[in-house]
mmCIF file of N, CA and C in Angstrom:
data_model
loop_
_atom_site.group_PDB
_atom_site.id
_atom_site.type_symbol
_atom_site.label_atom_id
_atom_site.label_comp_id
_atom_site.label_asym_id
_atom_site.label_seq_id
_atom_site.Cartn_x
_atom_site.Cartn_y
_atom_site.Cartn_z
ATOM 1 N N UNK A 1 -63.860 -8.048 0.400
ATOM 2 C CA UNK A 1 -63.014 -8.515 -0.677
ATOM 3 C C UNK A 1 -62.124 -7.390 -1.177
ATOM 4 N N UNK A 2 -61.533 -6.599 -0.480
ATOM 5 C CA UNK A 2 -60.185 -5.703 -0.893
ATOM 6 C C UNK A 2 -59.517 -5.957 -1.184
ATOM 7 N N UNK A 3 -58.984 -7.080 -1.368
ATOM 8 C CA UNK A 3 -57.942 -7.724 -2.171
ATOM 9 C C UNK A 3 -58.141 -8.038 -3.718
ATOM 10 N N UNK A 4 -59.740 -8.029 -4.173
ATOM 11 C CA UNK A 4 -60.461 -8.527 -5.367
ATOM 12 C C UNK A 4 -60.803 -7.329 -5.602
ATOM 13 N N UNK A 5 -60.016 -7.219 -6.920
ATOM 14 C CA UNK A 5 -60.684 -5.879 -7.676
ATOM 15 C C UNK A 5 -60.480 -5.759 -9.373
ATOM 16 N N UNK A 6 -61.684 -5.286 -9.870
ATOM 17 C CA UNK A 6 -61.181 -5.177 -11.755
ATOM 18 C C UNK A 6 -60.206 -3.773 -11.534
ATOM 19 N N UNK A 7 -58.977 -4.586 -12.260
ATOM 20 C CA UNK A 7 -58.050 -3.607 -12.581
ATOM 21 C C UNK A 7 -57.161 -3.441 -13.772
ATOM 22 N N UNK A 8 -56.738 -2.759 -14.231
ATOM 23 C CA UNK A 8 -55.521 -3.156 -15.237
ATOM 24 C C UNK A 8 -54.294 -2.586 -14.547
ATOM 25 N N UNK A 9 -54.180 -1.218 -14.633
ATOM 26 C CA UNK A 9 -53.362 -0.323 -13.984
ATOM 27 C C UNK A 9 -52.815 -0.624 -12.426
ATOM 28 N N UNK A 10 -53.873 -0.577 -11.854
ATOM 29 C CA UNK A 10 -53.044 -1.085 -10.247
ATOM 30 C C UNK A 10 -52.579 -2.247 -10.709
ATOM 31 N N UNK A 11 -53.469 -3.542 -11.182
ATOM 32 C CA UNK A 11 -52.506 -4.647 -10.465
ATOM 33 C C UNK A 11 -51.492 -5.102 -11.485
ATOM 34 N N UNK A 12 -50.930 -4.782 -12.362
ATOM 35 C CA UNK A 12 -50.096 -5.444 -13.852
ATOM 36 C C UNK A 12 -50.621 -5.907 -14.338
ATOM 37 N N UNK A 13 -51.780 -6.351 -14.037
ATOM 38 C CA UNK A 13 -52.263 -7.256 -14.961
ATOM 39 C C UNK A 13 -52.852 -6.748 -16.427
ATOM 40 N N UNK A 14 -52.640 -7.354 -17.517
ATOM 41 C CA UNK A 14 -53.077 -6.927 -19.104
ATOM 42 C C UNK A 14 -54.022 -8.085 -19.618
ATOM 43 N N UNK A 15 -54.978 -7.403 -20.484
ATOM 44 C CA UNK A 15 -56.168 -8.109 -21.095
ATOM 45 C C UNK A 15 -54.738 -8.325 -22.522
ATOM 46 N N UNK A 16 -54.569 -9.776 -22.311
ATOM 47 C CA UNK A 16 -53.947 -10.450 -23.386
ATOM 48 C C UNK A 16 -54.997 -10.743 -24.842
ATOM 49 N N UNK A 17 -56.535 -10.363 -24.597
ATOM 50 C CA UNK A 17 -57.333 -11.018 -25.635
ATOM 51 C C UNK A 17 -56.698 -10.212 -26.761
ATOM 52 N N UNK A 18 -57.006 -10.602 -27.959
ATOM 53 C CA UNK A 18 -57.195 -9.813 -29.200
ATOM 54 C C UNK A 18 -57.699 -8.887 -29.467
ATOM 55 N N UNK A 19 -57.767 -7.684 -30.393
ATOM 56 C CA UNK A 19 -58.350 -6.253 -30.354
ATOM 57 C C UNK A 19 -59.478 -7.518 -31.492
ATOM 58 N N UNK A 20 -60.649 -6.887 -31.461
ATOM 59 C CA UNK A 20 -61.418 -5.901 -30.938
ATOM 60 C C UNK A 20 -62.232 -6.245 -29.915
ATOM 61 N N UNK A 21 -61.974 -7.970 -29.247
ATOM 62 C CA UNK A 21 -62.708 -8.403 -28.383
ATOM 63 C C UNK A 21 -62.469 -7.696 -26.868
ATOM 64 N N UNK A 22 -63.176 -7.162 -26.367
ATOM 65 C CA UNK A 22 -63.227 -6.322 -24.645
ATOM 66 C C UNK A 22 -63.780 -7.412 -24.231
ATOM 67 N N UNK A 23 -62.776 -7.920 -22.480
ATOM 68 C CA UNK A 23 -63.389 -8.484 -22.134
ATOM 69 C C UNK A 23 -63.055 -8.260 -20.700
ATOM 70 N N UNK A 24 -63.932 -8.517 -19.768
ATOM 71 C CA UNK A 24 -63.819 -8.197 -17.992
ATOM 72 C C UNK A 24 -62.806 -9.105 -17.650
ATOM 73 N N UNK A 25 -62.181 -8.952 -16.317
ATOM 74 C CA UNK A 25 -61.278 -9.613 -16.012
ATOM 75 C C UNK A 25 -61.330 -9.233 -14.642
ATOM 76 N N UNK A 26 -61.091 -10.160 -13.690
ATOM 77 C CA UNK A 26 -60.302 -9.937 -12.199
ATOM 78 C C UNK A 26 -58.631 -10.217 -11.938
ATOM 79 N N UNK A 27 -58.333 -9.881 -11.248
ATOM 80 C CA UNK A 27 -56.343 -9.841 -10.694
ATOM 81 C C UNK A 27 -57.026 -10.065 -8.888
ATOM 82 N N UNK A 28 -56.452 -10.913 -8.415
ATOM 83 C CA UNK A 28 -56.851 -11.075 -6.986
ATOM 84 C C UNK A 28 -54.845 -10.908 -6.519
ATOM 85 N N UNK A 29 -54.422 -10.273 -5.782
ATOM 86 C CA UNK A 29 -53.683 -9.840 -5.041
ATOM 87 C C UNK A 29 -53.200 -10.440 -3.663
ATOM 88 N N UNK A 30 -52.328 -11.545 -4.188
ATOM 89 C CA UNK A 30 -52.512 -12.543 -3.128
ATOM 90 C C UNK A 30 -51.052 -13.028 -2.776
ATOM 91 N N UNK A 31 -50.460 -12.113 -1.740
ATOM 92 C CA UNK A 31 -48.811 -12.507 -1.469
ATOM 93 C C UNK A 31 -48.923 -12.834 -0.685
ATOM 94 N N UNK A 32 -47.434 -13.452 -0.512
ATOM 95 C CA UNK A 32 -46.589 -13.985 1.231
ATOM 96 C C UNK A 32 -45.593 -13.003 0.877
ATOM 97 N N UNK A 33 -45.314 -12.427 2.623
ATOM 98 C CA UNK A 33 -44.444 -11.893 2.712
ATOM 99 C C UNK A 33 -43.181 -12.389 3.627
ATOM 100 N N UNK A 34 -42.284 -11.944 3.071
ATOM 101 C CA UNK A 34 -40.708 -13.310 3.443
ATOM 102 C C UNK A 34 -39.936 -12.062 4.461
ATOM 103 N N UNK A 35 -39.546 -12.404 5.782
ATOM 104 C CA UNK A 35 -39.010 -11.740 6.134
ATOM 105 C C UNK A 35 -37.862 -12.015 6.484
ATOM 106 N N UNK A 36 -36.746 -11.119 5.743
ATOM 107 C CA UNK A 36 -35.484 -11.912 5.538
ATOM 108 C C UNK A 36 -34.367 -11.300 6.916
ATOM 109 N N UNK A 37 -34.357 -12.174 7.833
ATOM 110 C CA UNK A 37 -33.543 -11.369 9.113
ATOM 111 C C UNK A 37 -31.748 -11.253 9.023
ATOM 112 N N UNK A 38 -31.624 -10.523 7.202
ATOM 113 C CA UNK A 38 -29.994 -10.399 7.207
ATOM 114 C C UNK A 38 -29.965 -8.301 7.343
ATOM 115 N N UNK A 39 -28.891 -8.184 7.545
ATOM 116 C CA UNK A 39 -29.034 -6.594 7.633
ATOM 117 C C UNK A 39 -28.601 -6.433 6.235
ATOM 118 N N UNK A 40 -29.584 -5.542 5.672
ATOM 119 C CA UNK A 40 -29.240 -4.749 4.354
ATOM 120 C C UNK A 40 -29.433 -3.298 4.302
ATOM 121 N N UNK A 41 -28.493 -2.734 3.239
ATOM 122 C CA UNK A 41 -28.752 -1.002 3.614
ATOM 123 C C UNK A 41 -30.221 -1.233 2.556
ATOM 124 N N UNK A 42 -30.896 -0.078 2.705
ATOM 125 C CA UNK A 42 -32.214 0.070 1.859
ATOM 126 C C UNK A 42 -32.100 -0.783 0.090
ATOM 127 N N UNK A 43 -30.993 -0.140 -0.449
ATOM 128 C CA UNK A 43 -31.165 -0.151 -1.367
ATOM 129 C C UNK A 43 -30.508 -1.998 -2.145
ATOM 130 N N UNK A 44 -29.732 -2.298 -0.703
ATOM 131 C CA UNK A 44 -29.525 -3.583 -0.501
ATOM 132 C C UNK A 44 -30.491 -4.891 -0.646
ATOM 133 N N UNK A 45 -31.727 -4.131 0.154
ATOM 134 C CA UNK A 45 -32.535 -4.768 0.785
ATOM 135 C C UNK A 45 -33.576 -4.725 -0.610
ATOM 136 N N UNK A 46 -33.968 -4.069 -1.151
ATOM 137 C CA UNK A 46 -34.652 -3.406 -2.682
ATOM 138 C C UNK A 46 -34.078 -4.369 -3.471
ATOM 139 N N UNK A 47 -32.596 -4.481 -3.879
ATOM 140 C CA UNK A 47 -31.991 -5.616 -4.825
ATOM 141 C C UNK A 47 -31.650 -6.978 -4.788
ATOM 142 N N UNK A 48 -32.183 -7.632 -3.441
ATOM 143 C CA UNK A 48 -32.469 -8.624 -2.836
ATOM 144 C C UNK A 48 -33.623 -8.963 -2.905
ATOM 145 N N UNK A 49 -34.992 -8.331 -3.198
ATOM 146 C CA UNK A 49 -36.055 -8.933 -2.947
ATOM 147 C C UNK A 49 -36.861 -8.487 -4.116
ATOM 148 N N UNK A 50 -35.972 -7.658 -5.377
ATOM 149 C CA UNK A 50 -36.380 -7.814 -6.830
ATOM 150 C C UNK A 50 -35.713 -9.118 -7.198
ATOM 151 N N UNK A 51 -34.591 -9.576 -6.721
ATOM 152 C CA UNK A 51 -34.263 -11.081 -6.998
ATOM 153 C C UNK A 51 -34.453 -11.723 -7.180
ATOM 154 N N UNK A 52 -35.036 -12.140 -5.919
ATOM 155 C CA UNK A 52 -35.182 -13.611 -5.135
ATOM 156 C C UNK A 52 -36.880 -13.614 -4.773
ATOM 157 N N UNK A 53 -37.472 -12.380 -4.992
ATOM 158 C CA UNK A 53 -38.975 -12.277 -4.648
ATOM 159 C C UNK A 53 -39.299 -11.346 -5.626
ATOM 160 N N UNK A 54 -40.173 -10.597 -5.371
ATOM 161 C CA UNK A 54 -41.248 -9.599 -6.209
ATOM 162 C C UNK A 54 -40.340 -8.214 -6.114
ATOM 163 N N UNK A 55 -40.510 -7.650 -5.044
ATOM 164 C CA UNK A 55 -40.002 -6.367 -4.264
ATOM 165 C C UNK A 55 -40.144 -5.933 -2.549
ATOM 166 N N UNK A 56 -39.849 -4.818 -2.251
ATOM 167 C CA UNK A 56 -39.455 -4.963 -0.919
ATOM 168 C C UNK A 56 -41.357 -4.469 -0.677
ATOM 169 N N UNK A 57 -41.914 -5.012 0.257
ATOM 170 C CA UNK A 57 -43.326 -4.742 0.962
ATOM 171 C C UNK A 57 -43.844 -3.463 0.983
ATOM 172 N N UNK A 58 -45.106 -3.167 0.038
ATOM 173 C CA UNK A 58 -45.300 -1.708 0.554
ATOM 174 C C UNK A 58 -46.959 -1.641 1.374
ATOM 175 N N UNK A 59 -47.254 -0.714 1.971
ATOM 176 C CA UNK A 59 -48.728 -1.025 2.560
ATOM 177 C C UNK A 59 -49.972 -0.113 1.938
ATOM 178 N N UNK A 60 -50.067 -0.613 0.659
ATOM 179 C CA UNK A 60 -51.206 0.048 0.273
ATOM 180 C C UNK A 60 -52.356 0.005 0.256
ATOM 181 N N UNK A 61 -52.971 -0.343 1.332
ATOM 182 C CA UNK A 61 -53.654 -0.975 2.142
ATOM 183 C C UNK A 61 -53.969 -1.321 3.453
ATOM 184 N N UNK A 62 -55.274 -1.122 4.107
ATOM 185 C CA UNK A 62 -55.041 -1.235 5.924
ATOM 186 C C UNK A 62 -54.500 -2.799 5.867
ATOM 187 N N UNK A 63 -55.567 -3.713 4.917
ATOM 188 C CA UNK A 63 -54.992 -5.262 4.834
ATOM 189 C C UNK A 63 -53.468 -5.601 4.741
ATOM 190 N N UNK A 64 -53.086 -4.848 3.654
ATOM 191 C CA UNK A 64 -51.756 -5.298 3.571
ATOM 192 C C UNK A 64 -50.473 -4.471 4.833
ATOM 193 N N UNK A 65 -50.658 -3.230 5.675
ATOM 194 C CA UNK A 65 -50.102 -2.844 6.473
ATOM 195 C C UNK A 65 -50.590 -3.867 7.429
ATOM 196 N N UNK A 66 -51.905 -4.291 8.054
ATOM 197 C CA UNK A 66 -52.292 -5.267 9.050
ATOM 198 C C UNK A 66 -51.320 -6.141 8.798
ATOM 199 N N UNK A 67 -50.989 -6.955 7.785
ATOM 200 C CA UNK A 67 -50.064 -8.089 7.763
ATOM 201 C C UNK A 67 -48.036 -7.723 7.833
ATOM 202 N N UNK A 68 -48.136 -6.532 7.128
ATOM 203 C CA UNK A 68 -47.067 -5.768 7.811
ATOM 204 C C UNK A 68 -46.737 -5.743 8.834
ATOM 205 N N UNK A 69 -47.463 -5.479 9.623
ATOM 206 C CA UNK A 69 -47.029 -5.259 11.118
ATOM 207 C C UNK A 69 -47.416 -6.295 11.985
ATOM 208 N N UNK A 70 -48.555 -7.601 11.426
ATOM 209 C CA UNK A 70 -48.012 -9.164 12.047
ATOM 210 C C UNK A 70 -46.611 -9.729 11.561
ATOM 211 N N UNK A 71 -45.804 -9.534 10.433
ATOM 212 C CA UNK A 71 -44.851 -10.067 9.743
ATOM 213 C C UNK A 71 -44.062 -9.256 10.670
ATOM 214 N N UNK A 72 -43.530 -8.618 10.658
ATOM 215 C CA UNK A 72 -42.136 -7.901 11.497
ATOM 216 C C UNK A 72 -41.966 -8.453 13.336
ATOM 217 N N UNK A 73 -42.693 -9.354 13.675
ATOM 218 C CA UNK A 73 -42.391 -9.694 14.955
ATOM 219 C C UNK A 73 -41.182 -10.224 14.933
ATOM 220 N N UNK A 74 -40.648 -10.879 14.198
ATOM 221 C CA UNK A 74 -39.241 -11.991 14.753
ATOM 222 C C UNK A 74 -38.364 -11.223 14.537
ATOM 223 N N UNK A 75 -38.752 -10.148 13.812
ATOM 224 C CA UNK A 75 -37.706 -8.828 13.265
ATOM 225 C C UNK A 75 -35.999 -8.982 14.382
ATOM 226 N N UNK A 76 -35.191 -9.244 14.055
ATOM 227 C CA UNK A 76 -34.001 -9.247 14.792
ATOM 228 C C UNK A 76 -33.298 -7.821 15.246
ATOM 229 N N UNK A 77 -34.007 -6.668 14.274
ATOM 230 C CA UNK A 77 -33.684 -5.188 14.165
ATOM 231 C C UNK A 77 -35.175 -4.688 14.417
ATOM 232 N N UNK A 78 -34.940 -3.152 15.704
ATOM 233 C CA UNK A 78 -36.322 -2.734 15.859
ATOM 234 C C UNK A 78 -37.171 -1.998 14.565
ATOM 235 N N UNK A 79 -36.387 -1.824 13.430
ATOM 236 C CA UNK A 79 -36.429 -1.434 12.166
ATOM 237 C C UNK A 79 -36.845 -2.150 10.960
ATOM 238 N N UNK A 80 -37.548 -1.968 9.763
ATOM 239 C CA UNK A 80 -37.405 -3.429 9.141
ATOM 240 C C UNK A 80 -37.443 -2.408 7.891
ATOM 241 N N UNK A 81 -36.818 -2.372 6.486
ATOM 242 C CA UNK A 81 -36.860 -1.616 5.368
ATOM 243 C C UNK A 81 -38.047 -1.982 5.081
ATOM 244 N N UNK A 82 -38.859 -0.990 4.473
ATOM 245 C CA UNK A 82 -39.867 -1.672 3.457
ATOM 246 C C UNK A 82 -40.039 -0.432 1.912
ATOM 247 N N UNK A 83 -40.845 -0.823 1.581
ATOM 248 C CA UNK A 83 -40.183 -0.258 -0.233
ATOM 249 C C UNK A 83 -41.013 1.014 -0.025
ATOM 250 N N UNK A 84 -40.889 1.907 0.812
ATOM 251 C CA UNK A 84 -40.594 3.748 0.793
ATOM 252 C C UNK A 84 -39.652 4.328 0.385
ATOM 253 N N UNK A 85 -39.988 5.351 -0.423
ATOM 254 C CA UNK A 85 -38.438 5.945 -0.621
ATOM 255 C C UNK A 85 -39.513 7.411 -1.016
ATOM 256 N N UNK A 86 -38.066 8.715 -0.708
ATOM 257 C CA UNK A 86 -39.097 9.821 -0.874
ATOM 258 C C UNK A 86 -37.654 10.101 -2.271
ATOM 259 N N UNK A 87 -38.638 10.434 -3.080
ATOM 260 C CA UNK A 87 -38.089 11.181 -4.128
ATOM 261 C C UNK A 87 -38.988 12.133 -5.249
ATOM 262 N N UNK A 88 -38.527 12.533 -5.912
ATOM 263 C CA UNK A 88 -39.065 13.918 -6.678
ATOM 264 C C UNK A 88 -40.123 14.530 -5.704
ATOM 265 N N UNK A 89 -39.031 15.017 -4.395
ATOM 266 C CA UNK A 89 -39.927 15.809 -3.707
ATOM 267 C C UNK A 89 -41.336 14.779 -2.841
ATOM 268 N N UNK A 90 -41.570 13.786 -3.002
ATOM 269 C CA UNK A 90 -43.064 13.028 -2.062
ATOM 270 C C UNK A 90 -42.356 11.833 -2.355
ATOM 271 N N UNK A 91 -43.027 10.655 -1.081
ATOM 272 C CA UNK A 91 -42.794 9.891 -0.485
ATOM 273 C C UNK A 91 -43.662 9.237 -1.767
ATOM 274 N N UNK A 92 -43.232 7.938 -1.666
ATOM 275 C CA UNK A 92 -43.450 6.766 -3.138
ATOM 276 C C UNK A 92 -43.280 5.341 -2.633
ATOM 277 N N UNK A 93 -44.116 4.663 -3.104
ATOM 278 C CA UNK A 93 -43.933 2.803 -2.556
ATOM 279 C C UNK A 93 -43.481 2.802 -3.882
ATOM 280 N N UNK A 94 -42.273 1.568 -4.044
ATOM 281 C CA UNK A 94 -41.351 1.657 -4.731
ATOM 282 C C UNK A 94 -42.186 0.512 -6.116
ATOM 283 N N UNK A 95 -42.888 -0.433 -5.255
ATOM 284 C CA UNK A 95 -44.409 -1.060 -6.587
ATOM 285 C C UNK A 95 -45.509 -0.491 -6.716
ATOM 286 N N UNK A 96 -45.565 0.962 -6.037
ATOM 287 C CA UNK A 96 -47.089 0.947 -6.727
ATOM 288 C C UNK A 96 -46.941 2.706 -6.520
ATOM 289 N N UNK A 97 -48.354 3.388 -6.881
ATOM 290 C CA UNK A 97 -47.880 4.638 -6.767
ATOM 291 C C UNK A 97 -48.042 5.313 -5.264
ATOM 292 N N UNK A 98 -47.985 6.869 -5.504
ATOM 293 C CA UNK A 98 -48.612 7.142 -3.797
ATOM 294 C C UNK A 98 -49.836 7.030 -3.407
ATOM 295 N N UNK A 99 -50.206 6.493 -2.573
ATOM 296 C CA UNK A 99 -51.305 6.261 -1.941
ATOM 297 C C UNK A 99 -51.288 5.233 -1.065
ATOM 298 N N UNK A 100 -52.173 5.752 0.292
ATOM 299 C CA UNK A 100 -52.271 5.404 1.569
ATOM 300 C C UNK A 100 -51.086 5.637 2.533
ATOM 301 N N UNK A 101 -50.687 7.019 2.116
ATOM 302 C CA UNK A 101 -49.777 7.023 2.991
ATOM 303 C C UNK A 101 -50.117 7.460 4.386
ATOM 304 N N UNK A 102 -51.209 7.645 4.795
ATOM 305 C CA UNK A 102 -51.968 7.779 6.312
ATOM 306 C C UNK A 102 -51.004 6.937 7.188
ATOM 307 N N UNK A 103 -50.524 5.554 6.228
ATOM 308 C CA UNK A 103 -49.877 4.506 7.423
ATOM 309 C C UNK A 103 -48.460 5.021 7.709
ATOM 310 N N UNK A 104 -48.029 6.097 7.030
ATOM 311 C CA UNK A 104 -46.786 6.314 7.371
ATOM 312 C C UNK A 104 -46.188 7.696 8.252
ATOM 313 N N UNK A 105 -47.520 7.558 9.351
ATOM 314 C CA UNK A 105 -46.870 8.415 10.161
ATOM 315 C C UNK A 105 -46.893 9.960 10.314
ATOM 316 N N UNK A 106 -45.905 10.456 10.742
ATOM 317 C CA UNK A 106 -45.280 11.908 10.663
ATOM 318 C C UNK A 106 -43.758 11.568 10.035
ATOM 319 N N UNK A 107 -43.824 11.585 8.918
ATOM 320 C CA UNK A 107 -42.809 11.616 8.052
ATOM 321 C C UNK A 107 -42.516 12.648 7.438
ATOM 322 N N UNK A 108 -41.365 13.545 7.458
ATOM 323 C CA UNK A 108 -41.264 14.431 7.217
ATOM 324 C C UNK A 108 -41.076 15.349 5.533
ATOM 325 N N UNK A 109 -42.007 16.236 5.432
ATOM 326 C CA UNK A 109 -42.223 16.617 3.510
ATOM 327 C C UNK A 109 -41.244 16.814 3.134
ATOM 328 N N UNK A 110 -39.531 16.803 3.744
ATOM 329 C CA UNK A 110 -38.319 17.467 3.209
ATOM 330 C C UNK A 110 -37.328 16.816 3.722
ATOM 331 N N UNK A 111 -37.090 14.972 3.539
ATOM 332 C CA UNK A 111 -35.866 14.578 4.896
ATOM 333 C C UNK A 111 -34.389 15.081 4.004
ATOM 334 N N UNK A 112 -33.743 15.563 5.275
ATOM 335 C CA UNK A 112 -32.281 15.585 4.899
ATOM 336 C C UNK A 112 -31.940 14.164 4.438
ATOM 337 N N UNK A 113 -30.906 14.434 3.254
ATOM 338 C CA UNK A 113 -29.874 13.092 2.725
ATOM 339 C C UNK A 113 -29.163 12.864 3.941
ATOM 340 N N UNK A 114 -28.972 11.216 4.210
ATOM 341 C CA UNK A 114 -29.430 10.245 3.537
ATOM 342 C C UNK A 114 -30.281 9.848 4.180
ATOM 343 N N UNK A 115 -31.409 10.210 4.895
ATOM 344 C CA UNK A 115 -32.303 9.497 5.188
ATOM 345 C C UNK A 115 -34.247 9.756 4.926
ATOM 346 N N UNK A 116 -33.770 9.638 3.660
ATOM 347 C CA UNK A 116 -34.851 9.461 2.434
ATOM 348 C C UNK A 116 -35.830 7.998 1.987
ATOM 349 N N UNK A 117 -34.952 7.136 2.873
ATOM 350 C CA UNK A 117 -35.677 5.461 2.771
ATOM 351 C C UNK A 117 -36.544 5.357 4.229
ATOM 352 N N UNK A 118 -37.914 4.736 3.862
ATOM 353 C CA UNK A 118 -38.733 4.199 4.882
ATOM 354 C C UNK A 118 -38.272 3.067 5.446
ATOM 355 N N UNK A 119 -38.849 3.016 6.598
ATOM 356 C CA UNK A 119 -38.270 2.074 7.620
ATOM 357 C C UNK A 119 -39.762 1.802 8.337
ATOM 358 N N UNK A 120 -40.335 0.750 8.643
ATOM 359 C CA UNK A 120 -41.482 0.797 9.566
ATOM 360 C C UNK A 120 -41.029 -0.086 11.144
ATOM 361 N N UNK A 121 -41.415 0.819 11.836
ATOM 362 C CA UNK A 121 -40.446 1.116 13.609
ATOM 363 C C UNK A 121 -41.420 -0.379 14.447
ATOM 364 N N UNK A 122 -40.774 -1.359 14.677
ATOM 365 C CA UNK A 122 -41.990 -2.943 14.775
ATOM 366 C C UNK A 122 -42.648 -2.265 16.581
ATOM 367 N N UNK A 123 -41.985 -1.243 17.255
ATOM 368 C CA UNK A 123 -41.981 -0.962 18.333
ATOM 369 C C UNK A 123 -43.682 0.178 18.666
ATOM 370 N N UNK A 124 -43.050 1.425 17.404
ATOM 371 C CA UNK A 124 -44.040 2.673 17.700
ATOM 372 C C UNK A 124 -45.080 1.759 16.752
ATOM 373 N N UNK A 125 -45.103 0.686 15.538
ATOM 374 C CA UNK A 125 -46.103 0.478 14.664
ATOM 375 C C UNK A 125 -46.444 1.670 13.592
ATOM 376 N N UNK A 126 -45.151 2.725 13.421
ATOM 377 C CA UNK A 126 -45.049 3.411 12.300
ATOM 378 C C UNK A 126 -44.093 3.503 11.575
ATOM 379 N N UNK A 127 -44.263 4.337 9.930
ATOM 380 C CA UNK A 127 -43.214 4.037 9.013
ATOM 381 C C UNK A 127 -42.123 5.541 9.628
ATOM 382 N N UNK A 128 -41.043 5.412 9.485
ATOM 383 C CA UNK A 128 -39.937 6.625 9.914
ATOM 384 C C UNK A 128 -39.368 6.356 8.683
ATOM 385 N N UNK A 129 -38.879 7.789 8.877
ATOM 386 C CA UNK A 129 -37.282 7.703 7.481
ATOM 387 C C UNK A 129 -36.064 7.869 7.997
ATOM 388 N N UNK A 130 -35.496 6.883 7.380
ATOM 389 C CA UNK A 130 -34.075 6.140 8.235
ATOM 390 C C UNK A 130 -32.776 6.857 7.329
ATOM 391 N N UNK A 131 -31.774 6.342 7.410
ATOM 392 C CA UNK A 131 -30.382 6.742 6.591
ATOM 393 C C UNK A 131 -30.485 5.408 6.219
ATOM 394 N N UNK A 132 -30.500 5.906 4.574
ATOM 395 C CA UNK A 132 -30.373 4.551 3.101
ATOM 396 C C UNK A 132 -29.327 3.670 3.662
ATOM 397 N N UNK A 133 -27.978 4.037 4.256
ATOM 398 C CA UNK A 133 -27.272 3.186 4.216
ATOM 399 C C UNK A 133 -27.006 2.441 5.629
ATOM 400 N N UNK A 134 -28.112 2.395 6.777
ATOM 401 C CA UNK A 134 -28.184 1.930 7.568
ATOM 402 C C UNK A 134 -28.718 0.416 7.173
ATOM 403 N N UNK A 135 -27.809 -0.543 8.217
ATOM 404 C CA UNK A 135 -28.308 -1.913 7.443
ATOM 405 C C UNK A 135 -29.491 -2.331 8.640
ATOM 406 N N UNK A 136 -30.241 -3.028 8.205
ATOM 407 C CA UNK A 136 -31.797 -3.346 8.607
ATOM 408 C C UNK A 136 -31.722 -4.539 7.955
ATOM 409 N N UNK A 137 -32.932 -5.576 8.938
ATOM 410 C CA UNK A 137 -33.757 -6.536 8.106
ATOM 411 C C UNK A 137 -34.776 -5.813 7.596
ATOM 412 N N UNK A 138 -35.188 -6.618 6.782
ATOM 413 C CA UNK A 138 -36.480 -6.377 5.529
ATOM 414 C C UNK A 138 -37.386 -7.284 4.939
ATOM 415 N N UNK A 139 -38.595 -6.676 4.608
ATOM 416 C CA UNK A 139 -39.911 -7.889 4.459
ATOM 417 C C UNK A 139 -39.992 -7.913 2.788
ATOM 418 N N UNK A 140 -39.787 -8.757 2.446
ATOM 419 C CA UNK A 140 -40.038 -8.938 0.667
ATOM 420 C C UNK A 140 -41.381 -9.406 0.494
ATOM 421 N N UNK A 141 -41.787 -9.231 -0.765
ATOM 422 C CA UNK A 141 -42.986 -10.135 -1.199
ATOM 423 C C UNK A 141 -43.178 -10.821 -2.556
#
């Protein structure tokens, strides 16, 4: 059950009760991911799927990378954006914080501008860092 967990902080979720009542709570973590086969540059692809969906896919998680990398088959581009981006110096999923980045490879601690946005490669089955303004399909959720 990795998907089922008491949280406040990871999952958004807030104890709406009244102070002074504490009370337990579960958040179960339960998306579809939409894979949209138009080319967008990164940040294209980011303002398209805060839209029209949640945000662009991140894998914080073997579960949620496992479905990552079943979702990118019809991929029309060997590339697909997903919500990496390296800034203040370390690599960041653009919904949640750092962590699990094991799935992303040999990504490099210092990319030259502009290619600071993750990309996960549907070919090698790893995340690369691409140029932001390269257009790609992309997996929303």
């Amino acid at each position: 059950m990795e998907n089922l967990r008491e949280s406040v902080v990871e999952s958004g979720c807030r104890d709406e009760a009244p102070s002074p009542v504490k009370l337990n709570f579960f958040c179960y973590d339960n998306f579809e991911l939409r894979h949209l086969k138009e080319n967008q540059t990164w940040e294209g692809a980011l303002e398209h799927c805060r839209s029209h969906y949640i945000d662009l896919v991140g894998a914080t998680s073997q579960d949620q990378f496992d479905l990552l990398s079943a979702a990118d088959k019809n991929s029309m581009t060997s590339h697909v954006w997903v919500g990496l981006r390296f800034l203040t110096e370390k690599w960041i999923w653009v919904s949640r914080s750092l962590k699990h980045l094991n799935f992303t490879g040999s990504l490099p601690s210092c990319p030259a501008e502009p290619y600071s946005c993750g990309a996960y490669n549907k070919i090698t089955g790893q995340m690369e860092n691409r140029d932001c303004d390269e257009k790609l399909n992309f997996i929303c959720y």
